[in-house]
mmCIF file of C-alpha atoms and ligand atoms in Angstrom:
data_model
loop_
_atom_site.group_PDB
_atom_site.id
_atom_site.type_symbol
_atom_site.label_atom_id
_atom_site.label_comp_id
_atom_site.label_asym_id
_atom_site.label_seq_id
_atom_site.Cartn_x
_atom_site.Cartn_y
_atom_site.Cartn_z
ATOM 1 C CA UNK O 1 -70.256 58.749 -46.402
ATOM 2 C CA UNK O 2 -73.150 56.959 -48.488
ATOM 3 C CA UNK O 3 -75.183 54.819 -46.214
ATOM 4 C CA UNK O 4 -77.088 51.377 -48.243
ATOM 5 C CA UNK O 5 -80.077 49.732 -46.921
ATOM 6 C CA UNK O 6 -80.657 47.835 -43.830
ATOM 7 C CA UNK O 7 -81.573 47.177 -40.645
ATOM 8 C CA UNK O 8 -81.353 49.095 -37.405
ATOM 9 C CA UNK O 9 -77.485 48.993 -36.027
ATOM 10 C CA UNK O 10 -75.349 49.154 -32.636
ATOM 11 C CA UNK O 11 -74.462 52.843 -31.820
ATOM 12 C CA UNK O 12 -71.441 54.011 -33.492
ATOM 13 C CA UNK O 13 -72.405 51.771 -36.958
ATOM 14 C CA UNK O 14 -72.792 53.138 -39.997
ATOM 15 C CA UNK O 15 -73.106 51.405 -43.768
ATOM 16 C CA UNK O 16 -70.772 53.400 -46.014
ATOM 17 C CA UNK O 17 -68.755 52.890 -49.626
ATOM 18 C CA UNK O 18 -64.659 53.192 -49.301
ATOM 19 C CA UNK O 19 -63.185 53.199 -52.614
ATOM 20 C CA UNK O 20 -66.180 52.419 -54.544
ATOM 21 C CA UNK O 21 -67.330 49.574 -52.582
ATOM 22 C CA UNK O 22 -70.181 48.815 -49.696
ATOM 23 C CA UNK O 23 -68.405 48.578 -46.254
ATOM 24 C CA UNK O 24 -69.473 48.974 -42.495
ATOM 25 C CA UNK O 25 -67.477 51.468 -40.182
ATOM 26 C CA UNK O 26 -67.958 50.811 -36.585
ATOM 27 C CA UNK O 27 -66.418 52.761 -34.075
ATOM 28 C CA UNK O 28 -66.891 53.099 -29.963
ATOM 29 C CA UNK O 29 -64.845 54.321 -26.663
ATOM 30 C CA UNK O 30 -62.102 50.989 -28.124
ATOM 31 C CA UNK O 31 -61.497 52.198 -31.306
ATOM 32 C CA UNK O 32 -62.575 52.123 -35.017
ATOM 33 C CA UNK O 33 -62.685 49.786 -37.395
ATOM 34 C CA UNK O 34 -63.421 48.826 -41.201
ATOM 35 C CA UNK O 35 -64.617 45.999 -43.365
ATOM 36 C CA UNK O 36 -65.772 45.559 -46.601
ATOM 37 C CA UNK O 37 -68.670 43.556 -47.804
ATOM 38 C CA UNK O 38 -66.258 41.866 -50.476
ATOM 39 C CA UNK O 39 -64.728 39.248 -48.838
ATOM 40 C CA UNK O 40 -65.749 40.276 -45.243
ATOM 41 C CA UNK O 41 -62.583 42.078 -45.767
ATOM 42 C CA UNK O 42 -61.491 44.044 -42.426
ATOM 43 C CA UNK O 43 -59.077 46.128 -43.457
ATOM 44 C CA UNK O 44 -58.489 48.464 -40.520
ATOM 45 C CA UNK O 45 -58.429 48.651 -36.983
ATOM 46 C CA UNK O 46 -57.124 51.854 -35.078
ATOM 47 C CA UNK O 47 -57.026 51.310 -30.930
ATOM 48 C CA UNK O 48 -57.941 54.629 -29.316
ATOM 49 C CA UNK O 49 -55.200 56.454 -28.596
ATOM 50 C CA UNK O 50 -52.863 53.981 -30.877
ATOM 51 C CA UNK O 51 -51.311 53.351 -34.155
ATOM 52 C CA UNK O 52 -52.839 51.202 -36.711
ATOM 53 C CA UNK O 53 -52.473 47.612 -36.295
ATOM 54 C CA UNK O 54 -53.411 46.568 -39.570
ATOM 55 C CA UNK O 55 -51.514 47.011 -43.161
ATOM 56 C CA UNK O 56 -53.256 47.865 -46.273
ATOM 57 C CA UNK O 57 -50.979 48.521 -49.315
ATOM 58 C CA UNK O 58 -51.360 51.574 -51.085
ATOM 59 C CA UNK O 59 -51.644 49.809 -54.389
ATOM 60 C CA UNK O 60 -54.054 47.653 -53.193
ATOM 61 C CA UNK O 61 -57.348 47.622 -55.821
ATOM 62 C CA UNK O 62 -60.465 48.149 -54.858
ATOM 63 C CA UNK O 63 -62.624 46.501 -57.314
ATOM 64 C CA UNK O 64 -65.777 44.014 -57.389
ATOM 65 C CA UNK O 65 -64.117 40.838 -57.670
ATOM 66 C CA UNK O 66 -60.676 41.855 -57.107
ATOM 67 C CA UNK O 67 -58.364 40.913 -53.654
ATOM 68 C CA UNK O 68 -57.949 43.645 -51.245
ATOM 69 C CA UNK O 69 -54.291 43.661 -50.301
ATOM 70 C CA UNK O 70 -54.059 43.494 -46.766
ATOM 71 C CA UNK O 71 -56.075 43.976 -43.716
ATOM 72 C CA UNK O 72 -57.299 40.126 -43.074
ATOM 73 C CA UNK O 73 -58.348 38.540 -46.106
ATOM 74 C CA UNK O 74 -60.554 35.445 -45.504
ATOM 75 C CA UNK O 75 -58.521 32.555 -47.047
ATOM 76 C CA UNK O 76 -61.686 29.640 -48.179
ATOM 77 C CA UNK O 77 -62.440 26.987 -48.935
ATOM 78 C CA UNK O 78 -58.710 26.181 -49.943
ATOM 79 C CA UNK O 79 -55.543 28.031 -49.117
ATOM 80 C CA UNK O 80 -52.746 28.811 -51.098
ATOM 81 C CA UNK O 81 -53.051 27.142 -55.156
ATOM 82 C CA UNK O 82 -55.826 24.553 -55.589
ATOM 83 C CA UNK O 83 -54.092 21.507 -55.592
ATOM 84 C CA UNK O 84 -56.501 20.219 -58.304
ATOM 85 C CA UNK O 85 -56.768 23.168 -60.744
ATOM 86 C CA UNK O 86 -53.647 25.616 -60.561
ATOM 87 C CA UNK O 87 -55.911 27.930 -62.854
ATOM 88 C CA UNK O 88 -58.167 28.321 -59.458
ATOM 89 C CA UNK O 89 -58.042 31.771 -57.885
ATOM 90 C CA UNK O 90 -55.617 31.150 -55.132
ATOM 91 C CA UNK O 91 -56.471 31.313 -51.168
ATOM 92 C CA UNK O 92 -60.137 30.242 -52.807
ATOM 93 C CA UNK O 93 -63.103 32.372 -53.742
ATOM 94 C CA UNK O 94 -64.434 33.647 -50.441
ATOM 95 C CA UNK O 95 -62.372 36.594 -50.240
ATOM 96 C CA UNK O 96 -63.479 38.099 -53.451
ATOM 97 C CA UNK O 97 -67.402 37.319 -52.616
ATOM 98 C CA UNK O 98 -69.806 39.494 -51.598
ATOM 99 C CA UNK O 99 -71.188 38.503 -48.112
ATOM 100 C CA UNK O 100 -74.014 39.486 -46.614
ATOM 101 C CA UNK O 101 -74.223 41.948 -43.794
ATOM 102 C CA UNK O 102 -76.352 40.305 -41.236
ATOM 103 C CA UNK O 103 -75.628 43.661 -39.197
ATOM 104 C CA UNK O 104 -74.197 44.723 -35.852
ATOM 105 C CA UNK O 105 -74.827 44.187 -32.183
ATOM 106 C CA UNK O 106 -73.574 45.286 -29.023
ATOM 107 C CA UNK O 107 -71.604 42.803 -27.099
ATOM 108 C CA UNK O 108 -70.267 42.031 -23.899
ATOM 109 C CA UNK O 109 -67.240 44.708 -24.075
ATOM 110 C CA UNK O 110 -67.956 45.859 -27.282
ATOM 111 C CA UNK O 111 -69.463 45.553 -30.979
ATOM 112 C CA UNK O 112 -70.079 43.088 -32.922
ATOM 113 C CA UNK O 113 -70.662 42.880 -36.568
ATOM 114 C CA UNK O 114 -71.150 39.385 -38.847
ATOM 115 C CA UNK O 115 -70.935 38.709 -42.301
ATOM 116 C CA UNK O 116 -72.354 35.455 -44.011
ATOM 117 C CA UNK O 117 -71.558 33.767 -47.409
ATOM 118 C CA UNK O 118 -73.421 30.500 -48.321
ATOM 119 C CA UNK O 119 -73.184 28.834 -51.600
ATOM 120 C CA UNK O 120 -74.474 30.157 -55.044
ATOM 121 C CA UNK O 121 -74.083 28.795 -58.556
ATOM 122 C CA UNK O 122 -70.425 30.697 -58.682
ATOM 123 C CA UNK O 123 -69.401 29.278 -55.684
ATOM 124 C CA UNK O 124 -70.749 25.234 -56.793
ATOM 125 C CA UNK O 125 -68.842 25.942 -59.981
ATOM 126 C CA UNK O 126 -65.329 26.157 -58.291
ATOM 127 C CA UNK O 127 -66.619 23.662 -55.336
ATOM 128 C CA UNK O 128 -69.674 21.954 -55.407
ATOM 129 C CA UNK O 129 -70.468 22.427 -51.953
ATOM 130 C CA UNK O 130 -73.762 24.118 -49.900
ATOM 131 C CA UNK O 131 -72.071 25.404 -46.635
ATOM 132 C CA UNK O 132 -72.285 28.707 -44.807
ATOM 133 C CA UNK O 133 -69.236 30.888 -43.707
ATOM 134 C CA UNK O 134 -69.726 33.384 -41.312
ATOM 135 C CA UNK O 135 -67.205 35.807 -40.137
ATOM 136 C CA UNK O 136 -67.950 37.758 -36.795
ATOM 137 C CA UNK O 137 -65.649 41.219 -35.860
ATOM 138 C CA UNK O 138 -65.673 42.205 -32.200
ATOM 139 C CA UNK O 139 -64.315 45.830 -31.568
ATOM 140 C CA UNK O 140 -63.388 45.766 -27.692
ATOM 141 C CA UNK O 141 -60.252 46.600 -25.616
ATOM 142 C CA UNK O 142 -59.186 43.337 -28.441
ATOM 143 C CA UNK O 143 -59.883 42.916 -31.465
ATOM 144 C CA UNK O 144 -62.617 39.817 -32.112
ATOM 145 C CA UNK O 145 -62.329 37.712 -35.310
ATOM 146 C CA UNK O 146 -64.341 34.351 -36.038
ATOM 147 C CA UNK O 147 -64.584 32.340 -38.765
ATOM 148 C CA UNK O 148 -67.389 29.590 -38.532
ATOM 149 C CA UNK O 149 -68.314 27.506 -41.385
ATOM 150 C CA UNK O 150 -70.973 24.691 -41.484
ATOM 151 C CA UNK O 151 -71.871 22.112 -43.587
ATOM 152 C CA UNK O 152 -75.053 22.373 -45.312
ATOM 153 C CA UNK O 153 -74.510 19.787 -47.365
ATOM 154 C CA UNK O 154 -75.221 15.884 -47.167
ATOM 155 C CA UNK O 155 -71.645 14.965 -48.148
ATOM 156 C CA UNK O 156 -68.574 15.643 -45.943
ATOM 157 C CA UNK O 157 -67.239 19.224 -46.354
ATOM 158 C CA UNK O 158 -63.177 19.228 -46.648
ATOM 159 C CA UNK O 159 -61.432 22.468 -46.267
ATOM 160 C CA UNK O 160 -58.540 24.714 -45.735
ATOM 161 C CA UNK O 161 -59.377 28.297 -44.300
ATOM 162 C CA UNK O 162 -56.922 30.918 -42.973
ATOM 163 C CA UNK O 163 -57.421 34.518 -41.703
ATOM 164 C CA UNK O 164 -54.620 35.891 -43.305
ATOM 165 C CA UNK O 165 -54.015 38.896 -41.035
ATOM 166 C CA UNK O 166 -51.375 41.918 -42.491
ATOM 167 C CA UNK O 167 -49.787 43.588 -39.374
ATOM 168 C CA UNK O 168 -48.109 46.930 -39.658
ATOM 169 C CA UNK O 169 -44.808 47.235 -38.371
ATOM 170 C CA UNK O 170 -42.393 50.279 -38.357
ATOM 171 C CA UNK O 171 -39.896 48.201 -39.543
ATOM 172 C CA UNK O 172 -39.927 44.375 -41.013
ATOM 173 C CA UNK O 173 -35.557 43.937 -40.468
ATOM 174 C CA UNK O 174 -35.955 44.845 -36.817
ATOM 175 C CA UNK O 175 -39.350 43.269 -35.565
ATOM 176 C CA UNK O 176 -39.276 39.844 -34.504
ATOM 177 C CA UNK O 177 -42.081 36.933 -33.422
ATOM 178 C CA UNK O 178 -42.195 34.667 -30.039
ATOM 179 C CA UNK O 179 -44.338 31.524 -29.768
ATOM 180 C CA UNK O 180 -42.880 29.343 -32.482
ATOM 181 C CA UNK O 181 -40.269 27.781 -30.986
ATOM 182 C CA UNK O 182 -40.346 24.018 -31.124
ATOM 183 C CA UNK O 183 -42.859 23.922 -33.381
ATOM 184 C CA UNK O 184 -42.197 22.225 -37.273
ATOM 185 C CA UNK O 185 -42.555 23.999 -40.334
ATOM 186 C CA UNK O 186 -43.054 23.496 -43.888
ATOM 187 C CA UNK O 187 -40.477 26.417 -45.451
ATOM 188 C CA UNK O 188 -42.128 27.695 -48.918
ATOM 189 C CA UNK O 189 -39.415 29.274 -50.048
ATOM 190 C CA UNK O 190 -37.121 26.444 -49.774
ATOM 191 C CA UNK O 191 -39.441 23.608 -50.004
ATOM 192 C CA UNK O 192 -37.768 22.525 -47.054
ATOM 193 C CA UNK O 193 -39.062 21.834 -43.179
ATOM 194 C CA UNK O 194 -37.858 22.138 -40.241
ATOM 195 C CA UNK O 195 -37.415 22.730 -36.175
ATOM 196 C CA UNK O 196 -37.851 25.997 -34.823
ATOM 197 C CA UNK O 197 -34.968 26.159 -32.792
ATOM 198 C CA UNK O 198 -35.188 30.124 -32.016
ATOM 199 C CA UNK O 199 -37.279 31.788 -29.245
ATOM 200 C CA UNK O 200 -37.696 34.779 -31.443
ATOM 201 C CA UNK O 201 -38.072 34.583 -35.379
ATOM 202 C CA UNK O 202 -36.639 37.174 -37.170
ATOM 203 C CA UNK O 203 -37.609 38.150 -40.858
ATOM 204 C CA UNK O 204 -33.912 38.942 -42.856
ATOM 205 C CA UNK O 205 -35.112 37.703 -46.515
ATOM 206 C CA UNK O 206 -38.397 36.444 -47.939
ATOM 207 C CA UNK O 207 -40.163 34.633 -45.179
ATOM 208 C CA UNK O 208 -43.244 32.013 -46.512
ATOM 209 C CA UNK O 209 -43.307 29.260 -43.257
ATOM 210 C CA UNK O 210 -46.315 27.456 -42.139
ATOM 211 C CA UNK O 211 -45.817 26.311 -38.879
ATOM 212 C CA UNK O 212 -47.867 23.283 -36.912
ATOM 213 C CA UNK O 213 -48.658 25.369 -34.341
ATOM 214 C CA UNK O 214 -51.362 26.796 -32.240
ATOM 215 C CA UNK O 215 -49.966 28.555 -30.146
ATOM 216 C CA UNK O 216 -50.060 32.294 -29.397
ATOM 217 C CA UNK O 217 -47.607 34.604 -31.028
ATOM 218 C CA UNK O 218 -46.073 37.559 -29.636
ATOM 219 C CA UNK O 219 -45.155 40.003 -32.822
ATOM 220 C CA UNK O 220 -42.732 42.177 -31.459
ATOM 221 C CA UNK O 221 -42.734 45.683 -33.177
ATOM 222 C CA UNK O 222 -39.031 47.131 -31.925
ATOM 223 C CA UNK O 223 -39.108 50.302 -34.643
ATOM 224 C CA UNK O 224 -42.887 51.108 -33.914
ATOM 225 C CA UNK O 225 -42.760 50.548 -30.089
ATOM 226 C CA UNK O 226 -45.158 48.054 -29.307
ATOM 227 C CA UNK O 227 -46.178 44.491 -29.151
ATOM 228 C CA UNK O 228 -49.164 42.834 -31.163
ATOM 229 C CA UNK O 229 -50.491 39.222 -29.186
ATOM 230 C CA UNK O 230 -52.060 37.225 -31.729
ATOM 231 C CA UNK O 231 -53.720 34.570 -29.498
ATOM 232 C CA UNK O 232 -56.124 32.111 -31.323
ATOM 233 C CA UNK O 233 -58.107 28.711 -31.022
ATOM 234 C CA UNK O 234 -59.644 25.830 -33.858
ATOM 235 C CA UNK O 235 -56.141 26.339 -35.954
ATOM 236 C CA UNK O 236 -53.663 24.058 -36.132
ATOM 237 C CA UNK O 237 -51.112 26.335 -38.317
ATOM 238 C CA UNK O 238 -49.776 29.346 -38.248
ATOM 239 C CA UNK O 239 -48.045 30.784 -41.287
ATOM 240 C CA UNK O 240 -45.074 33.906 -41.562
ATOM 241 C CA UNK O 241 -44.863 36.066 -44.507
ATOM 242 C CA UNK O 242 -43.500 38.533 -45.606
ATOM 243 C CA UNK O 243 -42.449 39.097 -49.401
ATOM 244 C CA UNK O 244 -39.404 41.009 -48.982
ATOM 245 C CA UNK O 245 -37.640 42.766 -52.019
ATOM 246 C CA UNK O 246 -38.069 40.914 -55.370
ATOM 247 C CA UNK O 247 -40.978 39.354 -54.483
ATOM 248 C CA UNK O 248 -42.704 42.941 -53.642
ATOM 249 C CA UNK O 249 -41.464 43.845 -56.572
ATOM 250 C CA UNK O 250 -43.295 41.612 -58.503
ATOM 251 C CA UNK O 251 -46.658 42.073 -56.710
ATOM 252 C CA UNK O 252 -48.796 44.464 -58.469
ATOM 253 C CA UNK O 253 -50.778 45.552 -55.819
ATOM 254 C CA UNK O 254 -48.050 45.366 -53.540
ATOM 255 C CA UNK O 255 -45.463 48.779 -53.779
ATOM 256 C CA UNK O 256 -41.610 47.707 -54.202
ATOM 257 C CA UNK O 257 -40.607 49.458 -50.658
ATOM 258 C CA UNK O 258 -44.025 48.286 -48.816
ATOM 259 C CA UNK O 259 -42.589 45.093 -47.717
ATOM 260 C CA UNK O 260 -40.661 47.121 -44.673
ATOM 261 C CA UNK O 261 -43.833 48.327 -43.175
ATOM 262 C CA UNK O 262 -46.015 44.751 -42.900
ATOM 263 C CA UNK O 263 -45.557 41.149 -41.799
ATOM 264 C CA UNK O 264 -48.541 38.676 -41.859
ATOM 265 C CA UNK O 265 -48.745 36.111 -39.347
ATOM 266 C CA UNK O 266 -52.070 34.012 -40.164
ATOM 267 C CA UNK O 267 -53.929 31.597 -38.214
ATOM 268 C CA UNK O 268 -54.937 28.696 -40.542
ATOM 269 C CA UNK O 269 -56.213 25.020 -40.983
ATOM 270 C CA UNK O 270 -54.062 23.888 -44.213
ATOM 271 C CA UNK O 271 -52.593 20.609 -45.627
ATOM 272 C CA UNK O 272 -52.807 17.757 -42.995
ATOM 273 C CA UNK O 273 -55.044 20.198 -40.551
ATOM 274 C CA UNK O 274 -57.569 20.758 -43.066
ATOM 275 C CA UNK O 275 -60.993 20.411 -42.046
ATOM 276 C CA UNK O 276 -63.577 17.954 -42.659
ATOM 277 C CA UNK O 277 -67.033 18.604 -41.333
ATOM 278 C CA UNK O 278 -69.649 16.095 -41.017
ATOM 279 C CA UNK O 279 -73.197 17.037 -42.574
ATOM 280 C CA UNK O 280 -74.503 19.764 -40.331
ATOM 281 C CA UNK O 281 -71.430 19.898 -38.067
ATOM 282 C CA UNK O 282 -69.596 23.398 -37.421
ATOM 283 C CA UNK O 283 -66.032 24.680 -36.703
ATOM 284 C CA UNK O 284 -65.045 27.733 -35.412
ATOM 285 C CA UNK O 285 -61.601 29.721 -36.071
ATOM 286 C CA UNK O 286 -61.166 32.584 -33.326
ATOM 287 C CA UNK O 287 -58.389 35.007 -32.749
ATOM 288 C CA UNK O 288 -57.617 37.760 -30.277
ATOM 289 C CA UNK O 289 -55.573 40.364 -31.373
ATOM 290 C CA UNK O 290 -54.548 42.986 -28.212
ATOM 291 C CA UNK O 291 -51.577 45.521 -28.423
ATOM 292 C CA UNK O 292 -49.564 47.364 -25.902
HETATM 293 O O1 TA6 D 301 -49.731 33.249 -46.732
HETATM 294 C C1 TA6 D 301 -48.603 33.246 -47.511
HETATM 295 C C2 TA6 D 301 -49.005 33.147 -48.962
HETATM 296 O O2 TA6 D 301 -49.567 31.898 -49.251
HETATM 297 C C3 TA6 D 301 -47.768 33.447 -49.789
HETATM 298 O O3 TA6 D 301 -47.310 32.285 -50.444
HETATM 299 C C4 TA6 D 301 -48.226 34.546 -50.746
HETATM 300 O O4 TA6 D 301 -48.718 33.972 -51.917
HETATM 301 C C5 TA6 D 301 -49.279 35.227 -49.897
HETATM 302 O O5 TA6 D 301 -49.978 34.155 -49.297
HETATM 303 C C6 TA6 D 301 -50.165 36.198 -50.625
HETATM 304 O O6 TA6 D 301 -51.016 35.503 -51.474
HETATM 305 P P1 TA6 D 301 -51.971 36.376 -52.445
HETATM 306 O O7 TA6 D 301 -52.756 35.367 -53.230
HETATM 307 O O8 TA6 D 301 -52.831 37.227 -51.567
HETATM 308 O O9 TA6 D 301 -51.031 37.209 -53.278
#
């Protein structure tokens, strides 16, 4: 592995390029993991002793610029299609950014690596905006993730933000996710919304729902054996997807049989729950992800 420049890091850190691009691999007595300057793209996290957790599609590109399919892209500063220029990359710019490694730490149970991206003439061209977005990985018996933006700015900062987490599964028709129940949902597919009635969702055609919840779901992985807790706080919705057939199918970077093996569940702050930040004010997205 090529190492790039930089400061001392935590044991078990290392700089590296994956595909042609700079990344950081940490690893420790938890597990390993990987993320990619582009985007502050964690794309892989392997529990000692355990399966993957996260997908990554085997068609994914790797290219400066490009979105990484799968893993947890960073969804900012809108999510979804700009509502004010369709021709807007969609789930916003940060996710095909370069951040900047402000290196690793040890932590309280683990390591802990951050990633910053703060406005630059691309960035005020699609949003004219100063704000910093940091994203912080813990690697522990969990999995870390935070997303804190501020407002550097002198006007109000209004935005959507996701982590749009891809979870392996060992099979899509026979997993199923706990936690929504009750909660209302905006169906993308349909255009419809609705009352989860069900105590378990199950996924049996192409599944786009963001749900006003925030709550913690409980993914539950029948064919692969286990259980993924996605437990989070500072987001309001949680969105289901997964593509299924056709829509794979017309995914580039997405191959036709892949949608069997993934289903995202995302912890966001979208339409009504957007955010709006005061000049100098912070908010902070967290989620723990633990499996059995
Ligand atoms: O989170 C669900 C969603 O908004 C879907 O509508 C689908 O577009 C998915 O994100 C993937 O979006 P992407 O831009 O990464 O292809």
């Amino acid at each position: 592995m090529h190492s790039w420049p930089g400061a001392e890091e935590a044991p078990g850190v290392v700089r590296c390029h994956e595909h042609g691009l700079e990344a950081v691999r940490a690893e420790n007595s938890h597990g390993s993991l990987l993320v990619f300057r582009q985007g502050a793209q964690l794309v892989d996290w392997v529990p000692t002793g355990k399966p993957p957790v996260l997908w990554l599609s085997k068609q994914s590109r790797f290219e400066a610029g490009v979105a990484i399919r799968g893993g947890v892209p960073i969804c900012f500063p809108w999510f979804g299609a700009n509502t004010t220029d369709s021709k807007l990359p969609a789930h916003g710019f940060a996710r095909t950014r370069a951040f900047r490694y402000l290196g690793s730490s040890l932590v309280p149970g683990g390591t802990r690596l951050s990633f910053e991206l703060t406005a630059d003439d691309a960035t005020r061209a699609l949003w004219p905006f100063e704000f910093a977005a940091c994203l912080h990985v813990n690697l522990g018996r969990e999995l870390g993730l935070e997303l804190a933006v501020e407002n550097q700015d002198r006007r109000e900062l209004d935005f959507e933000e996701a982590l749009h987490t891809y979870f392996c599964v060992g099979d899509v028709r026979k997993a199923s996710i706990e936690g929504l129940q009750g909660a209302r949902y905006t169906d993308k597919v349909s255009g419809s919304s609705a009352l989860e009635r069900e105590p378990e969702l199950s996924i049996t055609a192409e599944t786009d729902r963001v749900y006003q919840s925030s709550a913690a779901c409980r993914l539950l992985d029948a064919a692969g054996g286990r259980q993924i807790l996605v437990e989070k706080s500072g987001s309001a919705s949680t969105v289901i997807w997964n593509p299924w057939i056709d829509k794979a199918r017309r995914l580039s970077d997405f191959g036709d049989d892949e949608y069997g093996g993934m289903l995202c569940i995302e912890s966001a702050n979208t339409g009504d729950g957007r955010i709006r930040l005061a000049p100098g004010e912070s908010h902070r997205l967290q989620v723990t992800i633990s499996t059995t």
